[in-house]
Structures are given as C-alpha cells and as structure tokens.
Amino acid sequence: MMRTRPLKVALLGCGVVGSEVARIMTTHADDLAARIGAPVELVGVAVRRPSKVREGIDPALITTDATALVKRGDIDVVIEVIGGIEPARTLITTAFEHGASIVSANKALLAEDGTALHAAAEEHGRDLYYEAAVAGAIPLVRPLRESLAGDKVNRVLGIVNGTTNFILDKMDTSGAGYSEALDEATALGYAEADPTADVEGFDAAAKAAILAGIAFHTRVRIGEVHREGITEVTAADIASARRMGCTVKLLAICERAADGQSVTARVHPAMIPLSHPLASVREAYNAVFVEAEAAGQLMFYGPGAGGSPTASAVLGDLVAVCRNKLNGATGPGESAYTRLPVSPMGEVVTRYHISLDVADKPGVLAQVATVFAEQGVSIDTVRQQGRQDSNGEASLVVVTHRAPDAALSATVEALRKLDTVRGVASIMRVEGE
C-alpha cells in the first residue's frame, strides 16, 4: 500500500545535471512514486543565480540560501550536484545533522573527504549514496558495494572520463593533433572552457580513489592516486601505437597487490592492444572492467557524463534512499576494514614503450641494451629505423617486459645521459596484455 504523505526532497544546484533531475522528478512523478511506495516532492532548489530562467521549475522553489534549505528539518533527502569541496561539504554535514540523507554526484569531495562524510552519515543514521560520482549512467558503485560484496575484487581497469576518451579517439581516427581534437571536443560541449580537470587527469583520479576504496575495502584519497594527463600525448604516439597494433587510452587502474598486502591506484595514458575490449570504446563513452576472484571479468559500459545520463544515476540513488527511509533502514556505508596501504607508483609493475632519437651508427643498440640490463629491465621488442632527413639520426623504439616503474624511470634517466641518444621522443606505459 502506498503512503500518501510525500517524501520531501531538496536539490542543491540546478545546472545541466540538476535541471535534468528536477525535470525527471516532475515528468516521472507517478512512476517514481510507484517504485518507491510513496510520492516524492521537490520542496526547494538552491542556486547561485536566482534570476536565471529555469524551464519547468516553479520559481517559488528557488532559493539562494542553501544553508537554510538543508536546515529545515522536514527534508528527507538532499540531492547535491553543485560540486567542489566547499560549500558542498558543510551543506552535506549540516543536512545529516538536520535529518536528511544525501544523494551526491560530487567525486572531488568524496575522493578528498569521503571518510569523514561516511562517518557523519553513520553518526546520524543517514544514507550517503553517490552512484553518479563515478561513471555517469553506468551502474558501478552499487555493484561494487552490494552485488560483489561477497566476492574478492582484485582489479578495476577502465576509461572513466569521456572528454579525454573523445580527444584520444579523434586523434586516433582522424590523425588530428591534441589541440585540434580538444578544440572539437570543446565545440561539441564535451570539454569545459577550462578543461584542466579532465585533460590533466584530476577527474579520473578522483573516480579512481572512490573505486579503489570501494573495491578493496580500504581508504584511498585522491592524493594517493598517481596521476598523469593526456596533454603530452602526440600524433606520433598514436601512430606508434597503431604500428604495434594498439591504441592510446587514459586509463584508471586500481589493483590489489599479488600478496594482498597493499593496493595501488593510478591514472595515466597507456597503449592497449586493439584486441582488448577497451580499445573499441569510442568518443565520450566510458567502460570499466572489474576482475573478481569468483565472478571473473565483468565489463560496465555506457555514457559517462552529460545531464541525462548523470541524472539517471542520481534518480536511481534517490529511489534507493527513499525506499530505505520508508523501511526505517539505511543502505551500506563505508567498508574500510582491510586498512591496506596504498603503494607508491614506483613499486607498480608496468611495461614501457620508449621511443628514442639516436645516432645512426653501429653499436648504439648495444649501448642502449646495456643500460636496460644495468637497471634490471628486460627488453621485449626493439625496432630501429634510419631517417632520410635525419642528419645522421635514427629512431629506436623499445618495448619492455614488466618491471617496477621506478626501475623503468631510472632506465629512461640513464638513457638520457648517453652521448648517442639525442632525445627521448616519447614514453608511454603498455597495459591490457
């Protein structure tokens, strides 16, 4: 039997995502009520610019006083889609104190201060749900927190930023340079006016911190995630990858160590074989592989950003939180019982693709191979090619076997000191094999 008194919802933020959340709550009100077991009522929308016309939203709901809204005391659920650290953190904790559960899409805040937010939710007996913070419409947080709760997850590998995937895809398929591909992404609305958070890997690193924490039942903060962006990826890197039968993707990689005593979390560009399913993820789509001990390899794929996809994840969380509210219960909170340390990038075992400009004369390859041997790094393949306009230079491409990242970095620094090495044209890790 459906309860007639509606559950009251406050919305913090009414931009691309927030306005879509409000629209769906209005147009699908009957369906949402049937799924929850009670109607939901949007009772307030906090914004910074009240004069802006927001189609489909009753102007009487608009307020600039977000603090007063979350302090009302009669709010059942607060949806936070304003982003950033403050005032979002204070508003969320205030909402907990005044009786509301939280649905958030705020990856930056959760990656930075998720432990404190979970503690506040537990202290006040409230829910904290954040499916929309990681991969847009793709159900990923809930499967990790609930569906795989009885399994042991060993690895999470994926593309979690649509902007960078669009840029790299365009560089691969059209031969465009980084700047040209970024301009196209901006024109199509995939990249912000300031794309730093995306192209420098900050967005993906926040998501990696959240995923690693959930997958491995430990606490991982964004500062513990190794981060590299795509701004240094060149058309030559893309072409070199294709000659190897690979493509380049910005990957978020979270792994449990083989001995189970530590975890790693990293974000960086990498070459992956064209045969790998992630290689076929095009344009602004996301895809994530989860490797679990019993379940095996699972893949989650779909649109990772945008108003409608993100709103879909927010509304899914709203339904779950409202159901919990009706049942007098809360969903799963933070699970950090393993307390595993996060290993630095230097201890991560990886492969490298290194492109060198070298003197075109006998003995160079032997000198380069000696440097690798001295650092304990084994060479998988090597390709040398002279250049007609090279002024006595040649290109030497080396692909290594797996070795600690610190040893590979030391190898590159030693190579730079060789008189016969004129320059290091590119360095990229190889994954997915």
Short mmCIF file of C-alpha atoms in Angstrom, two decimals:
data_model
loop_
_atom_site.label_atom_id
_atom_site.label_comp_id
_atom_site.label_asym_id
_atom_site.label_seq_id
_atom_site.Cartn_x
_atom_site.Cartn_y
_atom_site.Cartn_z
CA MET A 1 0.00 0.00 0.00
CA MET A 2 1.38 3.38 -0.98
CA ARG A 3 1.98 6.01 1.69
CA THR A 4 0.17 9.23 0.84
CA ARG A 5 2.46 11.70 2.65
CA PRO A 6 5.22 12.61 0.20
CA LEU A 7 8.91 12.31 0.92
CA LYS A 8 10.43 15.77 0.68
CA VAL A 9 13.49 16.38 -1.49
CA ALA A 10 15.80 19.40 -1.65
CA LEU A 11 18.07 20.00 -4.65
CA LEU A 12 21.41 21.78 -4.30
CA GLY A 13 22.43 23.01 -7.75
CA CYS A 14 20.38 23.42 -10.89
CA GLY A 15 22.85 23.34 -13.73
CA VAL A 16 22.98 20.75 -16.51
CA VAL A 17 22.53 17.82 -14.13
CA GLY A 18 20.34 19.45 -11.51
CA SER A 19 17.84 20.80 -14.02
CA GLU A 20 17.54 17.35 -15.59
CA VAL A 21 16.99 15.78 -12.16
CA ALA A 22 14.19 18.27 -11.47
CA ARG A 23 12.63 17.62 -14.88
CA ILE A 24 12.59 13.85 -14.44
CA MET A 25 11.21 14.14 -10.91
CA THR A 26 8.30 16.15 -12.36
CA THR A 27 7.59 14.23 -15.55
CA HIS A 28 8.04 10.77 -14.00
CA ALA A 29 6.46 11.55 -10.65
CA ASP A 30 3.87 8.77 -10.85
CA ASP A 31 6.42 6.13 -11.84
CA LEU A 32 8.82 7.22 -9.10
CA ALA A 33 6.03 7.07 -6.52
CA ALA A 34 5.05 3.58 -7.62
CA ARG A 35 8.64 2.34 -7.43
CA ILE A 36 9.33 3.94 -4.06
CA GLY A 37 6.00 3.29 -2.38
CA ALA A 38 5.36 6.96 -1.68
CA PRO A 39 5.30 10.18 -3.70
CA VAL A 40 8.37 12.40 -3.74
CA GLU A 41 8.05 16.17 -3.65
CA LEU A 42 10.70 18.67 -4.68
CA VAL A 43 10.39 21.35 -2.00
CA GLY A 44 13.38 23.58 -2.66
CA VAL A 45 16.14 24.27 -5.18
CA ALA A 46 19.26 26.15 -4.08
CA VAL A 47 21.04 28.15 -6.80
CA ARG A 48 23.56 30.97 -7.09
CA ARG A 49 21.73 32.96 -9.79
CA PRO A 50 18.02 33.15 -8.98
CA SER A 51 17.20 35.39 -11.94
CA LYS A 52 18.07 32.70 -14.49
CA VAL A 53 15.01 31.20 -16.19
CA ARG A 54 14.68 27.50 -15.37
CA GLU A 55 12.04 25.94 -17.54
CA GLY A 56 9.68 23.54 -15.77
CA ILE A 57 10.72 24.56 -12.24
CA ASP A 58 8.33 26.53 -10.07
CA PRO A 59 10.09 29.85 -9.28
CA ALA A 60 8.69 29.62 -5.76
CA LEU A 61 11.07 26.69 -5.13
CA ILE A 62 14.19 28.70 -5.97
CA THR A 63 16.38 29.99 -3.14
CA THR A 64 19.90 31.30 -2.77
CA ASP A 65 20.07 30.25 0.89
CA ALA A 66 21.24 26.65 0.64
CA THR A 67 22.07 26.53 4.35
CA ALA A 68 18.54 27.46 5.39
CA LEU A 69 17.16 24.87 2.96
CA VAL A 70 19.15 21.95 4.41
CA LYS A 71 18.37 23.11 7.97
CA ARG A 72 14.60 22.98 7.51
CA GLY A 73 14.29 19.73 9.43
CA ASP A 74 11.48 18.31 7.30
CA ILE A 75 13.69 17.32 4.35
CA ASP A 76 14.02 13.57 3.78
CA VAL A 77 16.66 13.62 1.03
CA VAL A 78 19.09 16.28 -0.17
CA ILE A 79 20.46 15.88 -3.70
CA GLU A 80 23.83 17.62 -4.03
CA VAL A 81 25.01 18.41 -7.56
CA ILE A 82 26.88 21.67 -7.02
CA GLY A 83 30.32 20.02 -6.99
CA GLY A 84 33.56 21.22 -5.41
CA ILE A 85 34.71 20.95 -1.81
CA GLU A 86 33.02 23.92 -0.17
CA PRO A 87 30.27 24.79 0.47
CA ALA A 88 29.23 21.24 -0.52
CA ARG A 89 30.98 19.57 2.44
CA THR A 90 29.39 21.89 5.02
CA LEU A 91 25.95 21.65 3.41
CA ILE A 92 26.08 17.84 3.39
CA THR A 93 27.13 17.53 7.02
CA THR A 94 24.51 20.11 8.01
CA ALA A 95 21.86 18.14 6.17
CA PHE A 96 22.84 14.97 8.07
CA GLU A 97 22.54 16.86 11.36
CA HIS A 98 19.02 18.00 10.46
CA GLY A 99 17.68 14.60 9.45
CA ALA A 100 18.27 14.28 5.71
CA SER A 101 20.02 11.56 3.74
CA ILE A 102 22.28 12.53 0.85
CA VAL A 103 22.49 11.68 -2.82
CA SER A 104 25.62 13.24 -4.34
CA ALA A 105 27.45 13.40 -7.65
CA ASN A 106 30.47 15.11 -6.07
CA LYS A 107 33.50 12.99 -6.96
CA ALA A 108 36.06 15.59 -5.86
CA LEU A 109 34.61 15.86 -2.35
CA LEU A 110 34.13 12.10 -1.94
CA ALA A 111 37.69 11.39 -3.09
CA GLU A 112 39.09 14.02 -0.73
CA ASP A 113 36.89 13.62 2.33
CA GLY A 114 34.73 10.54 1.86
CA THR A 115 35.78 9.01 5.18
CA ALA A 116 34.50 11.99 7.19
CA LEU A 117 31.26 12.12 5.19
CA HIS A 118 30.61 8.42 5.77
CA ALA A 119 31.33 8.90 9.48
CA ALA A 120 28.85 11.78 9.64
CA ALA A 121 26.20 9.73 7.84
CA GLU A 122 26.69 6.82 10.26
CA GLU A 123 26.65 9.09 13.29
CA HIS A 124 23.25 10.49 12.33
CA GLY A 125 21.80 7.26 10.90
CA ARG A 126 21.54 8.60 7.35
CA ASP A 127 22.33 7.35 3.86
CA LEU A 128 25.15 8.61 1.63
CA TYR A 129 24.73 7.44 -1.96
CA TYR A 130 26.89 8.59 -4.89
CA GLU A 131 26.46 6.39 -7.96
CA ALA A 132 26.59 9.48 -10.21
CA ALA A 133 30.04 10.46 -8.90
CA VAL A 134 31.97 7.82 -10.81
CA ALA A 135 30.74 6.94 -14.29
CA GLY A 136 27.57 8.81 -15.17
CA ALA A 137 24.74 6.46 -16.03
CA ILE A 138 26.86 3.32 -15.69
CA PRO A 139 25.86 1.29 -12.59
CA LEU A 140 29.22 0.72 -10.95
CA VAL A 141 29.26 1.89 -7.33
CA ARG A 142 26.25 -0.20 -6.28
CA PRO A 143 27.50 -3.41 -7.96
CA LEU A 144 30.84 -2.98 -6.16
CA ARG A 145 29.25 -2.13 -2.79
CA GLU A 146 26.44 -4.67 -2.94
CA SER A 147 26.44 -7.20 -5.81
CA LEU A 148 30.13 -8.08 -5.35
CA ALA A 149 30.15 -7.70 -1.55
CA GLY A 150 30.65 -11.46 -1.15
CA ASP A 151 33.48 -11.65 -3.69
CA LYS A 152 37.11 -10.50 -3.70
CA VAL A 153 37.84 -7.80 -6.27
CA ASN A 154 41.45 -7.79 -7.44
CA ARG A 155 41.48 -5.20 -10.21
CA VAL A 156 39.46 -2.34 -11.64
CA LEU A 157 40.59 -1.08 -15.04
CA GLY A 158 38.74 1.41 -17.17
CA ILE A 159 38.03 4.58 -19.07
CA VAL A 160 36.23 6.90 -16.68
CA ASN A 161 36.50 10.30 -18.39
CA GLY A 162 34.51 10.94 -21.54
CA THR A 163 36.31 14.15 -22.54
CA THR A 164 39.75 12.57 -22.71
CA ASN A 165 38.42 9.49 -24.44
CA PHE A 166 36.80 11.68 -27.10
CA ILE A 167 40.06 13.58 -27.65
CA LEU A 168 42.22 10.45 -27.90
CA ASP A 169 39.66 8.75 -30.15
CA LYS A 170 39.69 11.71 -32.56
CA MET A 171 43.48 11.74 -32.59
CA ASP A 172 43.42 8.03 -33.43
CA THR A 173 40.70 8.01 -36.08
CA SER A 174 41.40 11.32 -37.84
CA GLY A 175 45.12 11.85 -37.30
CA ALA A 176 44.42 15.16 -35.56
CA GLY A 177 46.83 16.63 -33.05
CA TYR A 178 45.95 17.13 -29.41
CA SER A 179 45.00 20.81 -29.79
CA GLU A 180 42.74 20.16 -32.78
CA ALA A 181 40.96 17.30 -31.03
CA LEU A 182 40.50 19.41 -27.87
CA ASP A 183 39.00 22.24 -29.94
CA GLU A 184 36.49 19.81 -31.44
CA ALA A 185 35.61 18.42 -28.01
CA THR A 186 35.03 21.95 -26.75
CA ALA A 187 32.86 22.89 -29.74
CA LEU A 188 30.68 19.82 -29.18
CA GLY A 189 30.31 20.51 -25.47
CA TYR A 190 32.37 17.52 -24.30
CA ALA A 191 35.11 19.74 -22.85
CA GLU A 192 34.69 22.67 -20.47
CA ALA A 193 36.04 26.13 -21.25
CA ASP A 194 38.79 25.23 -18.76
CA PRO A 195 39.43 21.52 -19.46
CA THR A 196 42.21 21.12 -16.88
CA ALA A 197 40.32 18.77 -14.56
CA ASP A 198 39.72 16.38 -17.45
CA VAL A 199 42.86 16.56 -19.59
CA GLU A 200 45.28 16.60 -16.64
CA GLY A 201 43.60 13.54 -15.12
CA PHE A 202 42.19 15.11 -11.93
CA ASP A 203 38.63 13.97 -12.69
CA ALA A 204 39.71 10.40 -13.42
CA ALA A 205 41.97 10.33 -10.34
CA ALA A 206 39.06 11.27 -8.06
CA LYS A 207 36.99 8.47 -9.56
CA ALA A 208 39.89 6.02 -9.19
CA ALA A 209 40.18 6.90 -5.49
CA ILE A 210 36.47 6.21 -4.95
CA LEU A 211 36.54 2.94 -6.91
CA ALA A 212 39.68 1.65 -5.19
CA GLY A 213 38.22 2.38 -1.77
CA ILE A 214 35.01 0.51 -2.50
CA ALA A 215 36.61 -2.39 -4.39
CA PHE A 216 39.33 -3.13 -1.86
CA HIS A 217 37.50 -2.13 1.36
CA THR A 218 40.17 0.37 2.29
CA ARG A 219 40.61 4.14 2.35
CA VAL A 220 42.17 5.75 -0.70
CA ARG A 221 42.37 9.53 -1.03
CA ILE A 222 42.94 11.40 -4.27
CA GLY A 223 46.42 12.45 -3.17
CA GLU A 224 47.43 8.77 -3.11
CA VAL A 225 46.44 8.24 -6.75
CA HIS A 226 49.27 8.57 -9.27
CA ARG A 227 48.07 10.98 -11.95
CA GLU A 228 49.20 11.84 -15.47
CA GLY A 229 47.07 13.61 -18.08
CA ILE A 230 46.96 13.47 -21.86
CA THR A 231 48.38 16.88 -22.76
CA GLU A 232 51.75 15.37 -23.73
CA VAL A 233 50.25 12.68 -26.00
CA THR A 234 51.19 13.42 -29.60
CA ALA A 235 50.02 12.28 -33.00
CA ALA A 236 53.35 10.44 -33.25
CA ASP A 237 52.50 8.48 -30.08
CA ILE A 238 49.17 7.49 -31.58
CA ALA A 239 50.83 6.42 -34.84
CA SER A 240 53.46 4.42 -32.95
CA ALA A 241 50.72 2.66 -31.02
CA ARG A 242 48.96 1.69 -34.22
CA ARG A 243 52.17 0.19 -35.61
CA MET A 244 52.17 -2.03 -32.51
CA GLY A 245 48.53 -2.99 -33.04
CA CYS A 246 47.47 -0.74 -30.14
CA THR A 247 45.58 2.43 -29.37
CA VAL A 248 46.04 5.01 -26.62
CA LYS A 249 43.54 5.50 -23.79
CA LEU A 250 43.58 7.38 -20.50
CA LEU A 251 43.12 4.56 -18.00
CA ALA A 252 42.19 4.44 -14.34
CA ILE A 253 43.80 1.33 -12.85
CA CYS A 254 43.20 0.11 -9.31
CA GLU A 255 44.92 -3.12 -8.28
CA ARG A 256 45.36 -5.31 -5.25
CA ALA A 257 48.97 -6.47 -4.86
CA ALA A 258 49.69 -10.12 -5.61
CA ASP A 259 50.41 -10.77 -1.94
CA GLY A 260 47.18 -8.99 -0.95
CA GLN A 261 49.03 -6.68 1.46
CA SER A 262 48.66 -3.38 -0.41
CA VAL A 263 46.79 -1.66 -3.23
CA THR A 264 47.67 0.78 -5.98
CA ALA A 265 45.62 3.41 -7.80
CA ARG A 266 46.84 5.26 -10.87
CA VAL A 267 45.63 7.28 -13.84
CA HIS A 268 47.76 7.73 -16.95
CA PRO A 269 47.72 7.32 -20.75
CA ALA A 270 48.56 3.82 -21.90
CA MET A 271 48.78 1.78 -25.05
CA ILE A 272 46.33 -1.13 -25.12
CA PRO A 273 46.02 -3.81 -27.83
CA LEU A 274 43.30 -3.29 -30.42
CA SER A 275 42.02 -6.73 -29.42
CA HIS A 276 41.20 -5.50 -25.91
CA PRO A 277 37.53 -4.53 -25.44
CA LEU A 278 38.51 -1.11 -24.05
CA ALA A 279 40.18 -0.29 -27.38
CA SER A 280 36.76 -0.16 -29.07
CA VAL A 281 35.29 2.34 -26.58
CA ARG A 282 34.73 5.38 -28.79
CA GLU A 283 34.05 9.08 -28.43
CA ALA A 284 32.78 10.21 -24.99
CA TYR A 285 31.79 6.77 -23.71
CA ASN A 286 33.14 5.13 -20.55
CA ALA A 287 33.86 1.48 -19.84
CA VAL A 288 35.20 -0.27 -16.75
CA PHE A 289 36.50 -3.80 -16.23
CA VAL A 290 36.14 -5.35 -12.80
CA GLU A 291 38.13 -8.52 -12.13
CA ALA A 292 36.85 -10.53 -9.17
CA GLU A 293 38.01 -13.86 -7.80
CA ALA A 294 34.72 -15.74 -8.17
CA ALA A 295 32.79 -13.64 -10.71
CA GLY A 296 35.71 -13.36 -13.10
CA GLN A 297 35.88 -10.44 -15.50
CA LEU A 298 32.92 -8.07 -15.71
CA MET A 299 32.56 -5.08 -18.04
CA PHE A 300 30.40 -2.00 -17.47
CA TYR A 301 29.86 0.27 -20.48
CA GLY A 302 27.85 3.38 -21.27
CA PRO A 303 27.74 7.18 -21.39
CA GLY A 304 29.86 8.54 -18.57
CA ALA A 305 28.76 12.17 -18.46
CA GLY A 306 26.08 14.62 -19.52
CA GLY A 307 22.86 15.85 -17.98
CA SER A 308 20.57 12.94 -18.71
CA PRO A 309 22.98 10.04 -18.00
CA THR A 310 24.15 11.57 -14.71
CA ALA A 311 20.58 12.42 -13.72
CA SER A 312 19.65 8.79 -14.33
CA ALA A 313 22.21 7.69 -11.73
CA VAL A 314 21.06 10.37 -9.29
CA LEU A 315 17.42 9.29 -9.59
CA GLY A 316 18.38 5.65 -9.12
CA ASP A 317 20.04 6.59 -5.84
CA LEU A 318 17.03 8.71 -4.88
CA VAL A 319 14.72 5.72 -5.27
CA ALA A 320 17.03 3.52 -3.17
CA VAL A 321 17.42 6.11 -0.40
CA CYS A 322 13.67 6.80 -0.28
CA ARG A 323 12.92 3.08 -0.02
CA ASN A 324 15.37 2.86 2.88
CA LYS A 325 13.65 5.81 4.52
CA LEU A 326 10.25 4.14 4.29
CA ASN A 327 11.64 0.93 5.75
CA GLY A 328 13.39 2.71 8.59
CA ALA A 329 16.76 1.45 7.40
CA THR A 330 19.97 2.66 5.80
CA GLY A 331 21.99 1.18 3.00
CA PRO A 332 25.64 0.08 3.11
CA GLY A 333 28.11 2.63 4.45
CA GLU A 334 31.86 2.77 4.22
CA SER A 335 33.67 -0.57 4.31
CA ALA A 336 37.33 0.03 5.13
CA TYR A 337 38.12 -2.93 7.34
CA THR A 338 41.18 -4.10 5.36
CA ARG A 339 43.16 -0.91 6.08
CA LEU A 340 45.53 -1.70 3.23
CA PRO A 341 48.34 0.77 2.48
CA VAL A 342 48.50 2.42 -0.95
CA SER A 343 51.81 1.65 -2.63
CA PRO A 344 53.63 4.44 -4.50
CA MET A 345 53.84 4.38 -8.28
CA GLY A 346 57.49 3.37 -8.21
CA GLU A 347 56.53 -0.04 -6.84
CA VAL A 348 53.91 -0.71 -9.52
CA VAL A 349 54.95 -3.31 -12.09
CA THR A 350 54.36 -1.99 -15.62
CA ARG A 351 55.62 -2.17 -19.20
CA TYR A 352 57.07 0.77 -21.13
CA HIS A 353 57.07 1.83 -24.78
CA ILE A 354 60.08 4.14 -25.23
CA SER A 355 60.84 5.99 -28.46
CA LEU A 356 64.40 7.34 -28.76
CA ASP A 357 66.18 9.57 -31.25
CA VAL A 358 69.67 8.09 -31.52
CA ALA A 359 72.84 8.45 -33.57
CA ASP A 360 72.60 6.35 -36.73
CA LYS A 361 75.82 4.36 -36.30
CA PRO A 362 76.93 0.89 -35.24
CA GLY A 363 76.93 0.00 -31.56
CA VAL A 364 74.10 2.26 -30.47
CA LEU A 365 71.68 -0.59 -29.91
CA ALA A 366 74.24 -2.42 -27.78
CA GLN A 367 74.76 0.69 -25.61
CA VAL A 368 71.02 1.11 -25.12
CA ALA A 369 70.57 -2.58 -24.29
CA THR A 370 73.37 -2.33 -21.71
CA VAL A 371 71.53 0.49 -19.91
CA PHE A 372 68.39 -1.63 -19.68
CA ALA A 373 70.38 -4.58 -18.38
CA GLU A 374 72.12 -2.44 -15.73
CA GLN A 375 68.73 -1.33 -14.39
CA GLY A 376 67.39 -4.89 -14.36
CA VAL A 377 64.79 -4.21 -17.05
CA SER A 378 64.23 -6.87 -19.72
CA ILE A 379 63.54 -5.84 -23.32
CA ASP A 380 60.59 -7.45 -25.10
CA THR A 381 60.93 -5.96 -28.59
CA VAL A 382 63.10 -3.36 -30.30
CA ARG A 383 62.74 -1.61 -33.66
CA GLN A 384 65.35 0.65 -35.28
CA GLN A 385 64.77 2.74 -38.37
CA GLY A 386 67.01 5.25 -40.11
CA ARG A 387 65.59 8.55 -41.38
CA GLN A 388 66.40 10.13 -44.75
CA ASP A 389 66.34 13.68 -43.36
CA SER A 390 67.81 12.72 -40.03
CA ASN A 391 71.28 14.32 -40.19
CA GLY A 392 72.71 11.05 -39.01
CA GLU A 393 69.88 10.18 -36.62
CA ALA A 394 67.69 7.11 -36.35
CA SER A 395 64.54 6.18 -34.42
CA LEU A 396 64.79 3.40 -31.87
CA VAL A 397 61.62 2.02 -30.28
CA VAL A 398 61.94 -0.28 -27.26
CA VAL A 399 59.10 -2.15 -25.56
CA THR A 400 59.99 -3.66 -22.20
CA HIS A 401 58.77 -6.60 -20.22
CA ARG A 402 57.05 -5.84 -16.91
CA ALA A 403 59.25 -4.27 -14.26
CA PRO A 404 58.90 -1.92 -11.28
CA ASP A 405 58.03 1.55 -12.51
CA ALA A 406 60.92 3.03 -10.53
CA ALA A 407 63.39 0.84 -12.45
CA LEU A 408 61.85 1.90 -15.75
CA SER A 409 62.07 5.57 -14.79
CA ALA A 410 65.70 5.12 -13.79
CA THR A 411 66.36 3.45 -17.15
CA VAL A 412 64.97 6.45 -19.02
CA GLU A 413 67.13 8.85 -17.00
CA ALA A 414 70.22 6.73 -17.73
CA LEU A 415 69.39 6.67 -21.43
CA ARG A 416 69.22 10.48 -21.50
CA LYS A 417 72.88 10.58 -20.37
CA LEU A 418 74.17 8.53 -23.32
CA ASP A 419 76.02 10.61 -25.92
CA THR A 420 74.45 8.51 -28.67
CA VAL A 421 70.89 9.26 -27.50
CA ARG A 422 69.88 12.62 -28.96
CA GLY A 423 66.49 12.70 -27.25
CA VAL A 424 63.61 10.74 -25.75
CA ALA A 425 60.74 11.29 -28.17
CA SER A 426 58.04 9.63 -26.08
CA ILE A 427 57.45 7.35 -23.11
CA MET A 428 54.19 5.50 -22.54
CA ARG A 429 53.08 2.56 -20.48
CA VAL A 430 51.58 -0.54 -22.09
CA GLU A 431 48.55 -2.17 -20.44
CA GLY A 432 45.85 -4.71 -21.15
CA GLU A 433 48.03 -7.66 -22.06
#
